[in-house]
mmCIF file of C-alpha atoms and ligand atoms in Angstrom:
data_model
loop_
_atom_site.group_PDB
_atom_site.id
_atom_site.type_symbol
_atom_site.label_atom_id
_atom_site.label_comp_id
_atom_site.label_asym_id
_atom_site.label_seq_id
_atom_site.Cartn_x
_atom_site.Cartn_y
_atom_site.Cartn_z
ATOM 1 C CA UNK A 21 -15.072 -12.316 -43.948
ATOM 2 C CA UNK A 22 -12.186 -12.730 -41.485
ATOM 3 C CA UNK A 23 -14.176 -10.721 -38.960
ATOM 4 C CA UNK A 24 -17.150 -13.097 -39.238
ATOM 5 C CA UNK A 25 -14.928 -16.111 -38.701
ATOM 6 C CA UNK A 26 -13.411 -14.440 -35.644
ATOM 7 C CA UNK A 27 -16.918 -13.736 -34.297
ATOM 8 C CA UNK A 28 -17.901 -17.382 -34.791
ATOM 9 C CA UNK A 29 -14.643 -18.524 -33.252
ATOM 10 C CA UNK A 30 -15.253 -16.504 -30.088
ATOM 11 C CA UNK A 31 -18.751 -17.988 -29.885
ATOM 12 C CA UNK A 32 -17.357 -21.497 -30.275
ATOM 13 C CA UNK A 33 -14.765 -20.873 -27.572
ATOM 14 C CA UNK A 34 -17.430 -19.407 -25.288
ATOM 15 C CA UNK A 35 -19.655 -22.476 -25.775
ATOM 16 C CA UNK A 36 -16.905 -24.623 -24.206
ATOM 17 C CA UNK A 37 -17.064 -22.658 -20.942
ATOM 18 C CA UNK A 38 -13.831 -23.754 -19.188
ATOM 19 C CA UNK A 39 -13.067 -26.563 -21.651
ATOM 20 C CA UNK A 40 -11.018 -26.928 -24.822
ATOM 21 C CA UNK A 41 -12.160 -27.088 -28.424
ATOM 22 C CA UNK A 42 -9.935 -28.952 -30.850
ATOM 23 C CA UNK A 43 -8.441 -27.352 -33.928
ATOM 24 C CA UNK A 44 -10.156 -30.031 -35.991
ATOM 25 C CA UNK A 45 -13.597 -29.156 -34.652
ATOM 26 C CA UNK A 46 -13.039 -25.446 -35.237
ATOM 27 C CA UNK A 47 -11.877 -26.137 -38.754
ATOM 28 C CA UNK A 48 -14.943 -28.315 -39.478
ATOM 29 C CA UNK A 49 -17.526 -26.041 -37.888
ATOM 30 C CA UNK A 50 -16.170 -22.844 -39.387
ATOM 31 C CA UNK A 51 -15.135 -24.455 -42.642
ATOM 32 C CA UNK A 52 -11.614 -23.039 -42.672
ATOM 33 C CA UNK A 53 -8.070 -24.431 -42.738
ATOM 34 C CA UNK A 54 -5.868 -25.024 -39.692
ATOM 35 C CA UNK A 55 -3.522 -22.269 -40.922
ATOM 36 C CA UNK A 56 -6.449 -19.863 -41.137
ATOM 37 C CA UNK A 57 -7.480 -20.785 -37.586
ATOM 38 C CA UNK A 58 -4.009 -20.014 -36.327
ATOM 39 C CA UNK A 59 -4.078 -16.638 -38.075
ATOM 40 C CA UNK A 60 -7.467 -15.718 -36.563
ATOM 41 C CA UNK A 61 -6.443 -16.878 -33.092
ATOM 42 C CA UNK A 62 -3.457 -14.552 -33.307
ATOM 43 C CA UNK A 63 -5.646 -11.677 -34.427
ATOM 44 C CA UNK A 64 -7.978 -12.270 -31.481
ATOM 45 C CA UNK A 65 -4.950 -12.226 -29.212
ATOM 46 C CA UNK A 66 -3.997 -8.842 -30.692
ATOM 47 C CA UNK A 67 -7.480 -7.589 -29.758
ATOM 48 C CA UNK A 68 -6.820 -8.573 -26.138
ATOM 49 C CA UNK A 69 -8.294 -12.106 -25.953
ATOM 50 C CA UNK A 70 -6.115 -14.581 -24.088
ATOM 51 C CA UNK A 71 -6.396 -17.967 -25.758
ATOM 52 C CA UNK A 72 -4.452 -20.938 -24.500
ATOM 53 C CA UNK A 73 -3.280 -23.466 -27.112
ATOM 54 C CA UNK A 74 -2.575 -26.961 -25.710
ATOM 55 C CA UNK A 75 -0.875 -29.480 -28.009
ATOM 56 C CA UNK A 76 -3.130 -32.423 -28.985
ATOM 57 C CA UNK A 77 -6.054 -30.899 -27.033
ATOM 58 C CA UNK A 78 -7.036 -27.644 -28.606
ATOM 59 C CA UNK A 79 -7.842 -24.083 -27.686
ATOM 60 C CA UNK A 80 -9.350 -22.558 -24.555
ATOM 61 C CA UNK A 81 -10.538 -19.029 -23.868
ATOM 62 C CA UNK A 82 -8.826 -17.779 -20.726
ATOM 63 C CA UNK A 83 -9.694 -14.076 -20.780
ATOM 64 C CA UNK A 84 -12.082 -11.936 -22.793
ATOM 65 C CA UNK A 85 -11.356 -8.243 -23.073
ATOM 66 C CA UNK A 86 -14.158 -5.897 -22.135
ATOM 67 C CA UNK A 87 -15.610 -5.046 -25.548
ATOM 68 C CA UNK A 88 -19.040 -4.237 -26.962
ATOM 69 C CA UNK A 89 -18.306 -6.047 -30.248
ATOM 70 C CA UNK A 90 -21.187 -8.035 -31.836
ATOM 71 C CA UNK A 91 -19.862 -11.437 -30.733
ATOM 72 C CA UNK A 92 -19.928 -10.227 -27.108
ATOM 73 C CA UNK A 93 -23.388 -8.713 -27.451
ATOM 74 C CA UNK A 94 -25.246 -11.535 -29.257
ATOM 75 C CA UNK A 95 -25.282 -13.979 -26.296
ATOM 76 C CA UNK A 96 -27.105 -11.303 -24.255
ATOM 77 C CA UNK A 97 -29.768 -10.465 -26.842
ATOM 78 C CA UNK A 98 -33.296 -11.725 -26.522
ATOM 79 C CA UNK A 99 -34.957 -9.563 -29.158
ATOM 80 C CA UNK A 100 -36.487 -9.978 -32.595
ATOM 81 C CA UNK A 101 -34.936 -6.955 -34.281
ATOM 82 C CA UNK A 102 -33.474 -4.395 -31.889
ATOM 83 C CA UNK A 103 -29.710 -4.926 -31.830
ATOM 84 C CA UNK A 104 -29.866 -7.823 -34.283
ATOM 85 C CA UNK A 105 -27.906 -5.905 -36.918
ATOM 86 C CA UNK A 106 -24.794 -4.322 -35.478
ATOM 87 C CA UNK A 107 -21.977 -2.221 -36.856
ATOM 88 C CA UNK A 108 -19.043 -1.852 -34.531
ATOM 89 C CA UNK A 109 -15.897 0.259 -34.567
ATOM 90 C CA UNK A 110 -13.371 0.654 -31.822
ATOM 91 C CA UNK A 111 -12.977 4.413 -32.167
ATOM 92 C CA UNK A 112 -15.196 6.888 -34.020
ATOM 93 C CA UNK A 113 -15.758 10.645 -34.024
ATOM 94 C CA UNK A 114 -19.435 10.062 -33.214
ATOM 95 C CA UNK A 115 -21.752 7.116 -33.836
ATOM 96 C CA UNK A 116 -24.537 9.505 -34.942
ATOM 97 C CA UNK A 117 -23.388 10.446 -38.495
ATOM 98 C CA UNK A 118 -22.335 6.841 -39.113
ATOM 99 C CA UNK A 119 -25.820 5.646 -38.181
ATOM 100 C CA UNK A 120 -27.368 8.324 -40.431
ATOM 101 C CA UNK A 121 -25.275 7.083 -43.369
ATOM 102 C CA UNK A 122 -26.300 3.506 -42.606
ATOM 103 C CA UNK A 123 -29.975 4.493 -42.407
ATOM 104 C CA UNK A 124 -29.712 6.233 -45.786
ATOM 105 C CA UNK A 125 -28.183 3.040 -47.210
ATOM 106 C CA UNK A 126 -31.349 1.247 -46.026
ATOM 107 C CA UNK A 127 -30.455 -0.115 -42.565
ATOM 108 C CA UNK A 128 -33.349 -2.116 -41.157
ATOM 109 C CA UNK A 129 -35.285 -1.117 -38.055
ATOM 110 C CA UNK A 130 -33.380 -1.915 -34.877
ATOM 111 C CA UNK A 131 -29.906 -1.587 -36.420
ATOM 112 C CA UNK A 132 -27.356 -0.496 -33.850
ATOM 113 C CA UNK A 133 -24.035 1.323 -34.293
ATOM 114 C CA UNK A 134 -21.628 0.743 -31.406
ATOM 115 C CA UNK A 135 -18.217 2.080 -30.502
ATOM 116 C CA UNK A 136 -15.773 1.739 -27.624
ATOM 117 C CA UNK A 137 -14.799 5.395 -27.853
ATOM 118 C CA UNK A 138 -16.037 8.631 -29.411
ATOM 119 C CA UNK A 139 -13.534 11.400 -29.867
ATOM 120 C CA UNK A 140 -16.175 13.959 -30.856
ATOM 121 C CA UNK A 141 -19.332 12.659 -29.125
ATOM 122 C CA UNK A 142 -22.357 14.932 -29.562
ATOM 123 C CA UNK A 143 -24.897 16.231 -27.108
ATOM 124 C CA UNK A 144 -27.910 18.374 -27.979
ATOM 125 C CA UNK A 145 -27.636 21.871 -29.459
ATOM 126 C CA UNK A 146 -23.986 21.534 -30.434
ATOM 127 C CA UNK A 147 -22.862 20.425 -26.981
ATOM 128 C CA UNK A 148 -20.271 17.700 -26.531
ATOM 129 C CA UNK A 149 -20.679 14.271 -25.002
ATOM 130 C CA UNK A 150 -17.603 12.943 -23.291
ATOM 131 C CA UNK A 151 -17.127 9.292 -24.318
ATOM 132 C CA UNK A 152 -13.817 7.887 -23.048
ATOM 133 C CA UNK A 153 -12.740 4.497 -24.320
ATOM 134 C CA UNK A 154 -14.290 1.302 -22.865
ATOM 135 C CA UNK A 155 -15.886 3.232 -20.005
ATOM 136 C CA UNK A 156 -19.447 3.489 -21.256
ATOM 137 C CA UNK A 157 -22.082 2.594 -23.809
ATOM 138 C CA UNK A 158 -21.958 4.830 -26.853
ATOM 139 C CA UNK A 159 -24.495 3.688 -29.390
ATOM 140 C CA UNK A 160 -26.945 4.868 -32.047
ATOM 141 C CA UNK A 161 -30.164 2.984 -32.725
ATOM 142 C CA UNK A 162 -32.075 3.250 -36.013
ATOM 143 C CA UNK A 163 -35.887 3.119 -35.860
ATOM 144 C CA UNK A 164 -38.440 3.505 -38.633
ATOM 145 C CA UNK A 165 -41.771 4.196 -36.928
ATOM 146 C CA UNK A 166 -44.815 5.076 -39.053
ATOM 147 C CA UNK A 167 -45.574 8.287 -37.153
ATOM 148 C CA UNK A 168 -45.852 11.972 -38.045
ATOM 149 C CA UNK A 169 -42.857 14.186 -37.321
ATOM 150 C CA UNK A 170 -44.455 15.945 -34.346
ATOM 151 C CA UNK A 171 -44.740 12.664 -32.430
ATOM 152 C CA UNK A 172 -41.026 11.913 -32.633
ATOM 153 C CA UNK A 173 -40.225 13.486 -29.204
ATOM 154 C CA UNK A 174 -42.282 10.663 -27.703
ATOM 155 C CA UNK A 175 -39.505 8.308 -28.756
ATOM 156 C CA UNK A 176 -37.002 10.132 -26.544
ATOM 157 C CA UNK A 177 -39.359 9.622 -23.610
ATOM 158 C CA UNK A 178 -39.876 5.967 -24.550
ATOM 159 C CA UNK A 179 -36.132 5.398 -24.715
ATOM 160 C CA UNK A 180 -35.614 7.141 -21.346
ATOM 161 C CA UNK A 181 -38.156 4.798 -19.768
ATOM 162 C CA UNK A 182 -36.648 1.696 -21.421
ATOM 163 C CA UNK A 183 -33.107 2.533 -20.294
ATOM 164 C CA UNK A 184 -34.280 3.451 -16.791
ATOM 165 C CA UNK A 185 -36.097 0.143 -16.407
ATOM 166 C CA UNK A 186 -33.224 -1.933 -17.806
ATOM 167 C CA UNK A 187 -30.585 -0.214 -15.677
ATOM 168 C CA UNK A 188 -32.713 -0.361 -12.519
ATOM 169 C CA UNK A 189 -33.188 -4.108 -12.987
ATOM 170 C CA UNK A 190 -29.532 -4.756 -13.773
ATOM 171 C CA UNK A 191 -27.942 -2.515 -11.138
ATOM 172 C CA UNK A 192 -30.565 -1.952 -8.436
ATOM 173 C CA UNK A 193 -29.701 1.761 -8.520
ATOM 174 C CA UNK A 194 -32.312 4.461 -8.090
ATOM 175 C CA UNK A 195 -32.231 5.904 -11.592
ATOM 176 C CA UNK A 196 -34.634 8.729 -12.382
ATOM 177 C CA UNK A 197 -35.548 10.734 -15.460
ATOM 178 C CA UNK A 198 -35.135 14.472 -15.843
ATOM 179 C CA UNK A 199 -37.229 15.890 -18.670
ATOM 180 C CA UNK A 200 -36.683 15.532 -21.524
ATOM 181 C CA UNK A 201 -33.619 13.374 -22.007
ATOM 182 C CA UNK A 202 -31.376 12.941 -18.966
ATOM 183 C CA UNK A 203 -31.108 9.985 -16.624
ATOM 184 C CA UNK A 204 -29.838 10.861 -13.170
ATOM 185 C CA UNK A 205 -28.749 9.237 -9.931
ATOM 186 C CA UNK A 206 -29.031 11.617 -6.973
ATOM 187 C CA UNK A 207 -29.110 14.555 -9.383
ATOM 188 C CA UNK A 208 -25.987 13.501 -11.316
ATOM 189 C CA UNK A 209 -26.134 12.529 -14.961
ATOM 190 C CA UNK A 210 -25.414 8.938 -15.977
ATOM 191 C CA UNK A 211 -27.076 8.932 -19.382
ATOM 192 C CA UNK A 212 -27.995 11.303 -22.189
ATOM 193 C CA UNK A 213 -30.232 10.658 -25.186
ATOM 194 C CA UNK A 214 -30.027 12.501 -28.482
ATOM 195 C CA UNK A 215 -32.888 12.005 -30.938
ATOM 196 C CA UNK A 216 -32.217 12.991 -34.550
ATOM 197 C CA UNK A 217 -34.509 12.279 -37.465
ATOM 198 C CA UNK A 218 -35.223 12.660 -41.135
ATOM 199 C CA UNK A 219 -38.712 12.937 -42.524
ATOM 200 C CA UNK A 220 -41.496 15.110 -43.839
ATOM 201 C CA UNK A 221 -44.361 16.680 -41.885
ATOM 202 C CA UNK A 222 -46.674 13.691 -42.040
ATOM 203 C CA UNK A 223 -44.112 10.898 -41.974
ATOM 204 C CA UNK A 224 -40.849 10.101 -40.234
ATOM 205 C CA UNK A 225 -38.390 8.367 -42.592
ATOM 206 C CA UNK A 226 -36.079 7.224 -39.857
ATOM 207 C CA UNK A 227 -34.946 8.135 -36.366
ATOM 208 C CA UNK A 228 -31.439 7.843 -34.972
ATOM 209 C CA UNK A 229 -31.449 7.618 -31.198
ATOM 210 C CA UNK A 230 -28.050 8.367 -29.739
ATOM 211 C CA UNK A 231 -27.597 6.817 -26.313
ATOM 212 C CA UNK A 232 -24.650 7.590 -24.049
ATOM 213 C CA UNK A 233 -24.321 5.846 -20.666
ATOM 214 C CA UNK A 234 -21.463 6.176 -18.177
ATOM 215 C CA UNK A 235 -21.004 2.577 -17.071
ATOM 216 C CA UNK A 236 -17.558 1.821 -15.655
ATOM 217 C CA UNK A 237 -16.100 5.332 -15.782
ATOM 218 C CA UNK A 238 -14.128 6.595 -12.819
ATOM 219 C CA UNK A 239 -13.933 10.328 -12.150
ATOM 220 C CA UNK A 240 -10.342 10.371 -13.379
ATOM 221 C CA UNK A 241 -11.493 10.063 -17.019
ATOM 222 C CA UNK A 242 -13.589 13.237 -16.872
ATOM 223 C CA UNK A 243 -12.591 16.881 -17.157
ATOM 224 C CA UNK A 244 -13.073 18.963 -13.971
ATOM 225 C CA UNK A 245 -16.391 20.493 -15.056
ATOM 226 C CA UNK A 246 -17.960 17.067 -15.508
ATOM 227 C CA UNK A 247 -16.936 15.726 -12.106
ATOM 228 C CA UNK A 248 -19.577 17.897 -10.436
ATOM 229 C CA UNK A 249 -22.466 16.961 -12.693
ATOM 230 C CA UNK A 250 -21.734 13.421 -13.919
ATOM 231 C CA UNK A 251 -21.613 10.000 -12.337
ATOM 232 C CA UNK A 252 -21.367 6.400 -13.537
ATOM 233 C CA UNK A 253 -23.048 3.139 -12.623
ATOM 234 C CA UNK A 254 -19.724 1.840 -11.241
ATOM 235 C CA UNK A 255 -19.160 4.909 -9.049
ATOM 236 C CA UNK A 256 -22.672 4.618 -7.634
ATOM 237 C CA UNK A 257 -22.726 0.828 -7.174
ATOM 238 C CA UNK A 258 -19.093 0.363 -6.130
ATOM 239 C CA UNK A 259 -18.584 -2.368 -8.742
ATOM 240 C CA UNK A 260 -18.212 -2.662 -12.496
ATOM 241 C CA UNK A 261 -20.838 -3.960 -14.929
ATOM 242 C CA UNK A 262 -20.696 -5.941 -18.170
ATOM 243 C CA UNK A 263 -21.528 -3.486 -20.922
ATOM 244 C CA UNK A 264 -22.752 -6.149 -23.414
ATOM 245 C CA UNK A 265 -25.108 -7.501 -20.738
ATOM 246 C CA UNK A 266 -26.507 -4.019 -20.113
ATOM 247 C CA UNK A 267 -26.931 -3.372 -23.840
ATOM 248 C CA UNK A 268 -28.803 -6.681 -24.161
ATOM 249 C CA UNK A 269 -31.130 -5.699 -21.320
ATOM 250 C CA UNK A 270 -31.709 -2.226 -22.818
ATOM 251 C CA UNK A 271 -32.494 -3.687 -26.254
ATOM 252 C CA UNK A 272 -35.026 -6.033 -24.611
ATOM 253 C CA UNK A 273 -36.835 -3.237 -22.745
ATOM 254 C CA UNK A 274 -36.708 -1.011 -25.805
ATOM 255 C CA UNK A 275 -38.260 -3.603 -28.060
ATOM 256 C CA UNK A 276 -41.051 -4.420 -25.609
ATOM 257 C CA UNK A 277 -41.948 -0.738 -25.073
ATOM 258 C CA UNK A 278 -41.579 0.145 -28.745
ATOM 259 C CA UNK A 279 -43.891 -2.690 -29.813
ATOM 260 C CA UNK A 280 -46.384 -1.528 -27.188
ATOM 261 C CA UNK A 281 -46.083 2.025 -28.464
ATOM 262 C CA UNK A 282 -46.702 1.050 -32.087
ATOM 263 C CA UNK A 283 -49.744 -1.038 -31.111
ATOM 264 C CA UNK A 284 -51.298 0.966 -28.285
ATOM 265 C CA UNK A 285 -49.880 4.485 -28.595
ATOM 266 C CA UNK A 286 -48.095 6.709 -26.110
ATOM 267 C CA UNK A 287 -50.461 6.458 -23.102
ATOM 268 C CA UNK A 288 -48.754 3.452 -21.362
ATOM 269 C CA UNK A 289 -45.309 5.049 -21.806
ATOM 270 C CA UNK A 290 -46.599 8.300 -20.347
ATOM 271 C CA UNK A 291 -47.723 6.544 -17.160
ATOM 272 C CA UNK A 292 -44.369 4.794 -16.740
ATOM 273 C CA UNK A 293 -42.439 7.972 -17.496
ATOM 274 C CA UNK A 294 -44.296 9.903 -14.802
ATOM 275 C CA UNK A 295 -43.399 7.208 -12.258
ATOM 276 C CA UNK A 296 -39.685 7.603 -12.894
ATOM 277 C CA UNK A 297 -39.585 11.377 -13.428
ATOM 278 C CA UNK A 298 -37.827 13.644 -10.948
ATOM 279 C CA UNK A 299 -39.735 16.826 -11.566
ATOM 280 C CA UNK A 300 -43.431 16.082 -11.177
ATOM 281 C CA UNK A 301 -44.903 18.430 -8.583
ATOM 282 C CA UNK A 302 -41.712 20.503 -8.367
ATOM 283 C CA UNK A 303 -41.134 24.129 -9.223
ATOM 284 C CA UNK A 304 -38.899 24.385 -12.288
ATOM 285 C CA UNK A 305 -37.639 27.047 -14.668
ATOM 286 C CA UNK A 306 -37.935 26.314 -18.359
ATOM 287 C CA UNK A 307 -35.669 28.062 -20.840
ATOM 288 C CA UNK A 308 -37.072 28.412 -24.326
ATOM 289 C CA UNK A 309 -34.729 30.486 -26.496
ATOM 290 C CA UNK A 310 -34.525 33.963 -24.968
ATOM 291 C CA UNK A 311 -37.390 33.453 -22.538
ATOM 292 C CA UNK A 312 -37.688 31.590 -19.296
ATOM 293 C CA UNK A 313 -40.884 30.519 -17.543
ATOM 294 C CA UNK A 314 -41.304 29.400 -13.951
ATOM 295 C CA UNK A 315 -43.962 26.927 -12.893
ATOM 296 C CA UNK A 316 -44.876 23.619 -11.349
ATOM 297 C CA UNK A 317 -44.303 20.537 -13.519
ATOM 298 C CA UNK A 318 -47.689 18.774 -13.632
ATOM 299 C CA UNK A 319 -46.859 15.824 -15.883
ATOM 300 C CA UNK A 320 -46.941 14.967 -19.558
ATOM 301 C CA UNK A 321 -49.577 15.900 -22.105
ATOM 302 C CA UNK A 322 -50.966 13.104 -24.269
ATOM 303 C CA UNK A 323 -48.458 13.960 -26.991
ATOM 304 C CA UNK A 324 -45.444 13.899 -24.638
ATOM 305 C CA UNK A 325 -45.055 17.656 -24.114
ATOM 306 C CA UNK A 326 -44.445 18.866 -20.560
ATOM 307 C CA UNK A 327 -47.350 20.532 -18.757
ATOM 308 C CA UNK A 328 -46.241 23.494 -16.681
ATOM 309 C CA UNK A 329 -48.617 25.261 -14.302
ATOM 310 C CA UNK A 330 -47.704 28.955 -14.301
ATOM 311 C CA UNK A 331 -49.313 32.133 -12.894
ATOM 312 C CA UNK A 332 -51.114 32.594 -16.189
ATOM 313 C CA UNK A 333 -52.384 29.033 -16.560
ATOM 314 C CA UNK A 334 -51.084 25.681 -17.784
ATOM 315 C CA UNK A 335 -48.480 25.957 -20.538
ATOM 316 C CA UNK A 336 -47.378 23.184 -22.847
ATOM 317 C CA UNK A 337 -43.605 22.960 -23.187
ATOM 318 C CA UNK A 338 -41.889 21.192 -26.050
ATOM 319 C CA UNK A 339 -38.171 20.326 -26.091
ATOM 320 C CA UNK A 340 -36.072 22.783 -24.082
ATOM 321 C CA UNK A 341 -33.765 22.894 -21.070
ATOM 322 C CA UNK A 342 -35.094 23.032 -17.567
ATOM 323 C CA UNK A 343 -33.644 24.017 -14.230
ATOM 324 C CA UNK A 344 -34.932 22.512 -11.033
HETATM 325 P P1 LIG B 1 -27.117 17.115 -23.637
HETATM 326 O O1 LIG B 1 -26.912 18.278 -24.538
HETATM 327 O O2 LIG B 1 -28.379 17.010 -22.866
HETATM 328 O O3 LIG B 1 -25.926 16.968 -22.623
HETATM 329 C C1 LIG B 1 -24.623 17.433 -22.932
HETATM 330 C C2 LIG B 1 -24.039 18.025 -21.671
HETATM 331 O O4 LIG B 1 -23.891 16.998 -20.684
HETATM 332 C C3 LIG B 1 -22.647 18.609 -21.878
HETATM 333 O O5 LIG B 1 -22.725 19.969 -22.191
HETATM 334 C C4 LIG B 1 -21.963 18.341 -20.528
HETATM 335 O O6 LIG B 1 -22.288 19.366 -19.609
HETATM 336 C C5 LIG B 1 -22.628 17.089 -20.039
HETATM 337 N N1 LIG B 1 -21.859 15.875 -20.393
HETATM 338 C C6 LIG B 1 -21.000 15.660 -21.410
HETATM 339 N N2 LIG B 1 -20.530 14.409 -21.401
HETATM 340 C C7 LIG B 1 -21.096 13.793 -20.330
HETATM 341 C C8 LIG B 1 -21.014 12.493 -19.769
HETATM 342 N N3 LIG B 1 -20.254 11.514 -20.309
HETATM 343 N N4 LIG B 1 -21.738 12.245 -18.648
HETATM 344 C C9 LIG B 1 -22.528 13.168 -18.072
HETATM 345 N N5 LIG B 1 -22.645 14.426 -18.560
HETATM 346 C C10 LIG B 1 -21.947 14.733 -19.674
HETATM 347 C C11 LIG B 1 -27.155 14.570 -24.115
HETATM 348 O O7 LIG B 1 -26.961 15.843 -24.591
HETATM 349 C C12 LIG B 1 -27.163 13.601 -25.283
HETATM 350 C C13 LIG B 1 -25.916 12.750 -25.311
HETATM 351 C C14 LIG B 1 -25.992 11.659 -26.348
HETATM 352 C C15 LIG B 1 -24.707 10.904 -26.435
HETATM 353 C C16 LIG B 1 -24.803 9.760 -27.397
HETATM 354 S S1 LIG B 1 -23.444 8.686 -27.282
HETATM 355 C C17 LIG B 1 -23.870 7.889 -28.738
HETATM 356 C C18 LIG B 1 -24.379 8.958 -29.677
HETATM 357 N N6 LIG B 1 -23.288 9.517 -30.435
HETATM 358 C C19 LIG B 1 -23.084 10.805 -30.135
HETATM 359 O O8 LIG B 1 -22.193 11.522 -30.635
HETATM 360 N N7 LIG B 1 -23.979 11.201 -29.215
HETATM 361 C C20 LIG B 1 -24.887 10.136 -28.866
#
């Protein structure tokens, strides 16, 4: 309850731009007492907001901390359902299990779990995802597409395209996709996507798409081994970005592509994906379990699998790691 009032209060303060809003107006619009207002203002101050209180005039927002809390995100959302329901925690082990629990409780399509920090962020196949506080976007999106299980990898490709398009528009950086789930700038990773799902053969129950993006990270927050392979939008652009604004843009692209996918299938996504992909026409090595196969990446099959031209003919590769 208190949290909702604080969210509304931030919105009210934001509406004033540089101006003041009186205690009386806050109390009327939020239907709470002057004492309650004072209590919430102090709690916002504890969260890092700087709010000036001027006698006989009211309150004014002087500084907003950099947070991805719902009240910061909502002004940047232009979607019907993606990102409209948000759960937010400052610090979590990983947003993935929390989103799974929420999905099992019945979370609606488009629900988004956000955190400022993950202390045990997950990559694929038991790998870790480094998620230092306030430096990136760490979020899990719940989708409920009516598709068979074997089409679910298409969603990873769809999400890669949506994030690439949103980040290119917002930052002007040359972001490219490495199959199946990495986004790179000049060969260094800025984003990873982890698709987890529950379902039966002929029907997906729900999908949790974990999205990790290095936004304002500096190299100093990464362990040595990451410095060689990772980068952030801020390092590449030489300036910082508003994370809520980026999330809003990503939700918008995601919803547009997802709607297109549900109505027209995978073909339009496939064309876009091939435009942004790094590996088309290149020789790559694909590792599948104990084996590795060398070949030229030709593009995507209609179902989203990678087509690899080898000495023995074209092979269809499903999820695995590749080396360029
Ligand atoms: P992946 O298995 O493709 O990539 C993991 C590998 O990437 C690691 O082994 C490491 O080498 C490298 N790596 C780790 N952290 C970073 C980083 N911050 N930037 C660049 N490279 C890194 C990719 O898995 C899928 C990642 C999904 C992350 C999201 S965040 C929200 C959600 N919650 C959660 O726990 N995971 C997902």
